[in-house]
Structure formats: structure tokens, C-alpha cells
Coordinates of C-alpha atoms in Angstrom, one line a residue:
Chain A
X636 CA -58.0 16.3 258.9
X637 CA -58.8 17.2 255.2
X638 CA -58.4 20.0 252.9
X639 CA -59.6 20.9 249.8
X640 CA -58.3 23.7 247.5
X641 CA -60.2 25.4 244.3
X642 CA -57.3 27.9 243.2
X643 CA -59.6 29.3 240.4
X644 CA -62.6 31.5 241.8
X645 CA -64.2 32.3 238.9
X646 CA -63.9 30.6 234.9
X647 CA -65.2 32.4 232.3
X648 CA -65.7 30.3 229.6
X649 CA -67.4 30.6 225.8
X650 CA -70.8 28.4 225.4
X651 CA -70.0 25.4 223.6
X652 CA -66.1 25.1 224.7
X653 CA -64.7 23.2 227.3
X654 CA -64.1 23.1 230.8
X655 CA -62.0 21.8 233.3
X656 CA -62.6 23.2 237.2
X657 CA -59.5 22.3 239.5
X658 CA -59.4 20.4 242.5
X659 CA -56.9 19.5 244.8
X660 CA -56.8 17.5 248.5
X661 CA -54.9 16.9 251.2
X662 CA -55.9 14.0 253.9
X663 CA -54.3 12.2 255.7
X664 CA -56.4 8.8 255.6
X665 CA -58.1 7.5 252.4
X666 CA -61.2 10.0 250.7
X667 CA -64.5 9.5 248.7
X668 CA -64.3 12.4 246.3
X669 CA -67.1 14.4 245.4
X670 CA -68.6 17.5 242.7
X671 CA -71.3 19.6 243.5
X672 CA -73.1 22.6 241.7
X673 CA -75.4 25.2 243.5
X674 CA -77.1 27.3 241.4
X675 CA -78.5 31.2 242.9
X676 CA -80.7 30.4 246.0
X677 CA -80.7 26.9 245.8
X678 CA -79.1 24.0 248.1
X679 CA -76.3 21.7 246.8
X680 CA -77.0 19.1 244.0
X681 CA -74.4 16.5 243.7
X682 CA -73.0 16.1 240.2
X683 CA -70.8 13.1 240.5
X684 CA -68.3 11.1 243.2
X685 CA -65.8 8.9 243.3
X686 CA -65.8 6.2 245.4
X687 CA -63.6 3.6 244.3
X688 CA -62.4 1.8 240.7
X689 CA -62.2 3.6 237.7
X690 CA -60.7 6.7 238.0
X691 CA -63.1 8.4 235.4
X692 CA -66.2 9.4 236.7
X693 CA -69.3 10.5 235.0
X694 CA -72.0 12.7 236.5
X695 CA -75.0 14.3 235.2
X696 CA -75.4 17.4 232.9
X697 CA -72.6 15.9 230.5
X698 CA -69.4 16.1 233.7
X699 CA -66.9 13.9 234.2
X700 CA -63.9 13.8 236.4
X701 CA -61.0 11.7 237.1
X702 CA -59.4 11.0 240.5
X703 CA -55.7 11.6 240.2
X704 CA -54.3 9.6 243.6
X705 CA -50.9 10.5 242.7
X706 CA -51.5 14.4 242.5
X707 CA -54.3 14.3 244.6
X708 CA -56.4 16.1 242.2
X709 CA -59.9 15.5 240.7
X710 CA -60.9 17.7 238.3
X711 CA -64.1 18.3 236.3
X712 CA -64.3 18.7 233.0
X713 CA -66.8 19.2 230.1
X714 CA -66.5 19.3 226.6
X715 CA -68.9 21.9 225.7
X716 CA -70.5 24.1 228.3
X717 CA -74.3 26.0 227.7
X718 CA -75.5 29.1 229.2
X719 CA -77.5 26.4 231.9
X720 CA -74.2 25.3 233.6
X721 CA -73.7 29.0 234.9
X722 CA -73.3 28.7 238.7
X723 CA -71.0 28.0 241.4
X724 CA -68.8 24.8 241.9
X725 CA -68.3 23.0 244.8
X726 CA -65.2 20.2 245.3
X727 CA -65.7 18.4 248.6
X728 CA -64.1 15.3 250.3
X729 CA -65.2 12.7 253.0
X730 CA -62.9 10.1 254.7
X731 CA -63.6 6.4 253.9
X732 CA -64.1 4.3 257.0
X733 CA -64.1 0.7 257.6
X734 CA -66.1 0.5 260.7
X735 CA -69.2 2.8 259.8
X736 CA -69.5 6.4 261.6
X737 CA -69.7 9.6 259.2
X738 CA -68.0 12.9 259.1
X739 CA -69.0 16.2 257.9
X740 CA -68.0 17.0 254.0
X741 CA -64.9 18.9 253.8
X742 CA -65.6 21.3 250.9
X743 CA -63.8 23.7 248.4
X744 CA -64.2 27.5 248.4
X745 CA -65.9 27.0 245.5
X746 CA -65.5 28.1 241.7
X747 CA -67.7 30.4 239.6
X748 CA -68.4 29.2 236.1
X749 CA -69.6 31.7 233.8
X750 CA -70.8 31.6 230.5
X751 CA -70.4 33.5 228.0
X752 CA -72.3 33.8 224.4
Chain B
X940 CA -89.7 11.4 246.6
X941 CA -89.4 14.6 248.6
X942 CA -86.1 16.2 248.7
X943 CA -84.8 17.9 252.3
X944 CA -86.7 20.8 253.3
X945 CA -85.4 23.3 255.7
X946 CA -87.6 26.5 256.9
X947 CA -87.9 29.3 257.0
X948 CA -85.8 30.1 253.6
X949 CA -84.9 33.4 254.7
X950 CA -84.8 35.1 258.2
X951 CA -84.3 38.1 258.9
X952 CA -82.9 38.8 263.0
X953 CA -82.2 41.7 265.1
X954 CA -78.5 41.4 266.8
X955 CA -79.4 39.9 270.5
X956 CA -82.1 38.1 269.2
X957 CA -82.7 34.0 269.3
X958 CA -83.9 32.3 265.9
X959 CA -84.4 28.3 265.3
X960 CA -84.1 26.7 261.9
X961 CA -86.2 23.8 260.5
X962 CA -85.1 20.6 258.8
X963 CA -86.8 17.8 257.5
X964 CA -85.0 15.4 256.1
X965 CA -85.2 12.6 253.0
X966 CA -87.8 10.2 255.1
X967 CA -85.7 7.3 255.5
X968 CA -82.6 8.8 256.0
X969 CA -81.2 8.2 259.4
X970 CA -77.7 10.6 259.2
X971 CA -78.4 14.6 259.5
X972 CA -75.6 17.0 258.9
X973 CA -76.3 20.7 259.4
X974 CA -73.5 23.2 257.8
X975 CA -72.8 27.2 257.4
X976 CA -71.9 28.8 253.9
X977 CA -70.8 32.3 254.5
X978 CA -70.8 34.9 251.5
X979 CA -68.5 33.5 248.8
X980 CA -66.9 30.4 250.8
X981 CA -68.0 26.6 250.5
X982 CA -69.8 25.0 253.7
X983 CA -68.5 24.6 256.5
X984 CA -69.7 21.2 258.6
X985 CA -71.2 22.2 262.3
X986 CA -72.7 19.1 263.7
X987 CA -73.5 15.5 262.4
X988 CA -77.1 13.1 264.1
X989 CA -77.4 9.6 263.7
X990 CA -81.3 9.0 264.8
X991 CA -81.7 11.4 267.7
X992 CA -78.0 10.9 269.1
X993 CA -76.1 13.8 268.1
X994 CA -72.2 12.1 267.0
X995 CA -70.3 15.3 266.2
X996 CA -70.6 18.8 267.2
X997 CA -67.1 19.6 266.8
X998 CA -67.8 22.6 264.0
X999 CA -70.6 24.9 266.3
X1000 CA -68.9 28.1 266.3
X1001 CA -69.9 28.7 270.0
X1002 CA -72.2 27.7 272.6
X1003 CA -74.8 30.0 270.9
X1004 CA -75.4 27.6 269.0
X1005 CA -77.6 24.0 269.8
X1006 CA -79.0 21.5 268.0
X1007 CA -81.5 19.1 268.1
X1008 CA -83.6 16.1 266.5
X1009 CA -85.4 14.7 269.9
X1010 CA -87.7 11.8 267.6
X1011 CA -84.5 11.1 265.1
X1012 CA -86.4 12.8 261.9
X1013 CA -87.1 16.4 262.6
X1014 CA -84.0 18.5 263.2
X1015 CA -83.6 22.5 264.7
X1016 CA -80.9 24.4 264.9
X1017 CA -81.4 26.7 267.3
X1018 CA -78.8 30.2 267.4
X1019 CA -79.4 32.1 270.6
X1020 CA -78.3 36.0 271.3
X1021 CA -77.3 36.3 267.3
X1022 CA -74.5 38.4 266.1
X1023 CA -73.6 40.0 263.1
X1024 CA -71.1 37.1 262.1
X1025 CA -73.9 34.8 262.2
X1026 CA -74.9 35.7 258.8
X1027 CA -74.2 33.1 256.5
X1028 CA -77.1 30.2 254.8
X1029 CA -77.4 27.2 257.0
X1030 CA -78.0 23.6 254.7
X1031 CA -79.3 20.6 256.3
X1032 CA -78.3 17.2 254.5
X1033 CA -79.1 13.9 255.0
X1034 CA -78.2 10.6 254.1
X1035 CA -78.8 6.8 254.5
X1036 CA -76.5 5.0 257.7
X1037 CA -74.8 3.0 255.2
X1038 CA -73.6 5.4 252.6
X1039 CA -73.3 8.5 254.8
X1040 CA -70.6 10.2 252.9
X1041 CA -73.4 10.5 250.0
X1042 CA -75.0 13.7 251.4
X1043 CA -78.4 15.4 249.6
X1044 CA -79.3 18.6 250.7
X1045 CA -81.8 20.9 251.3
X1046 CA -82.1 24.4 250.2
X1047 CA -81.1 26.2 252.8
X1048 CA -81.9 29.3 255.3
X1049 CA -80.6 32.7 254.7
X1050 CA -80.0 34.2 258.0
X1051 CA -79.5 37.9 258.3
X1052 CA -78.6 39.6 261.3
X1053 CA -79.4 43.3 261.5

């Protein structure tokens, strides 16, 4: 089984200074590592994932994160955030398999980022 | 291309009553997960379809709650005699066999129960 922990709820944050949103997992096996952002009312839209290789990934909207094996972390960061990235943030794993077959995401509790002007 | 739509967006039940959710997913796209946000937590994964065959139902809260996709596109997920704890916004996602673990999802259903 897998777990994912957000420790931060909410992040307020100035526009136009960075970010970083915390992630941390536990499994068992071997993940794929993923971001997503919801904004109000809407479904999930996947910001970036890590599947294998580099461990800095780079997603849309100006994200990035880096897979941290060691501390099982993968954090997302931005350099300078605008009023637009306001919304909730999801961290979510999936276990890699070799033979095919597909499990459910395993998701965060989520964190709030809000900007402020 | 379209995106997955799920309908009704919001629904609105009286306790005891039975509702059914709509998904259409990406056309294509062979893998259907259905999951439940509550207020303020992330999803939470309730059952998993590859074509019609249904592969994982381990996360259905109870057996109130079915779900279906008899032609492998189309899925419903149906919630009979709803309680108040039902409450939450069900997303449908879907994704190709191969890369299965790279989920797209649809906007979701509010469900409230009275």
C-alpha cells in the first residue's frame, strides 16, 4: 500500500515569489510520482510526473519538481507565482508494474496555495 | 479532442433516495477509474475498468454502491438508498491500457444528500 503526506494545508504566498509545496511518500514497491492542480469546481489537471530518469521534472504553468528517492519526497516549486496559480494542490502516487494491470492514484490531502498581491 | 465528461455536475438527493452518475471517457481510452473527494481531502480511488471488465472495486465504501460500463466506454456509478456521508464530488478518469498510471479526469459530480 502507499501513502502520500502534504503537511502544509494552506501557503500563502506574495505574487511574484516563490514556491515550494511538500510532498512526501511511503510505498512499499517502486512509484510513478505525480502533481495535480484543481482549480474551484473543476476536475484535476495534471501539472507534471515523474516516471523515471532525471529527477527534475518540468510541468506546465512554469512547475517543476524533483524526485528525492532517498527522502521520498517530491516537491513542487516555482520561482515566481501570479494571482492565476491560486487553487488547491494535489500530490499523488501510483505503483510501477512490470506485467501491466493499473491501480487507483493514491493522492495527498491536498494544499491550498494562495496568492497574495 | 474532448476531455472526460461526467453528468450531471451537481445532484442534489433526498437521504433514502437512489442517484446514478454519468461518465464518458477520453474515446480511446480503455482504463476507467471512478474516485470520491470529500470536503477538504484529496480523492479517494473506489473502483478501476479495463473495457467492460471491472479489475478493482476494493475502495466502494459499501454495497450501496455499483458500478458499471456494460459496452467498455460509457461508465455509471450508481449509489442506492443515499446517506448523508455520501456527500463528497465523484471524478471519473481515464486513461490509455499502456500508460494507465497517467490518469485525465473529468470534472466531476457534486452530490448532496439532504
Amino acid at each position: 500500500a502507499q501513502s502520500v503526506t502534504q503537511l502544509d494545508s494552506q501557503v500563502p504566498v506574495f505574487e511574484e515569489a516563490p514556491v515550494e509545496l511538500r510532498c512526501n511518500y511511503s510505498s512499499s514497491v517502486s512509484v510513478y510520482l505525480f502533481w495535480y492542480v484543481q482549480y474551484p469546481n473543476q476536475g484535476l489537471q495534471l501539472l507534471l510526473k515523474y516516471l523515471s530518469g532525471s529527477t527534475l521534472v518540468k510541468g506546465i504553468n512554469g512547475f517543476e519538481a524533483e524526485f528525492n528517492k532517498s527522502q521520498t519526497s517530491f516537491h513542487l516549486r516555482k520561482p515566481s507565482v501570479h494571482i492565476s496559480d491560486t487553487a488547491e494542490y494535489f500530490c499523488a502516487v501510483n505503483p510501477k508494474y512490470s506485467g501491466g494491470g493499473a491501480d487507483g492514484l493514491t493522492f495527498g490531502k491536498g494544499t491550498h496555495l494562495i496568492i497574495q498581491p | 479532442g474532448a476531455g472526460v465528461s461526467q453528468s450531471p455536475r451537481y445532484k442534489v438527493a433526498k437521504r433514502g433516495q437512489d442517484v446514478a452518475l454519468r461518465c464518458d471517457p477520453i474515446s480511446g481510452h480503455v482504463s476507467l477509474f471512478w474516485y470520491q473527494q470529500a470536503l477538504g481531502q484529496g480523492p479517494e480511488f473506489l473502483t478501476y475498468f479495463q473495457n467492460e471488465a471491472q479489475l478493482d472495486k476494493s475502495g466502494l465504501p459499501s454495497d450501496r454502491f455499483f458500478a458499471e460500463r456494460p459496452e467498455g466506454s460509457v461508465s455509471t456509478l450508481k449509489i442506492q438508498r443515499t446517506q448523508q456521508e455520501d456527500s463528497a464530488v465523484y471524478l471519473c478518469a481515464s486513461s490509455l491500457a499502456t500508460r494507465a498510471y497517467e490518469q485525465y479526469f473529468g470534472p466531476g459530480t457534486r452530490l448532496t444528500v439532504t
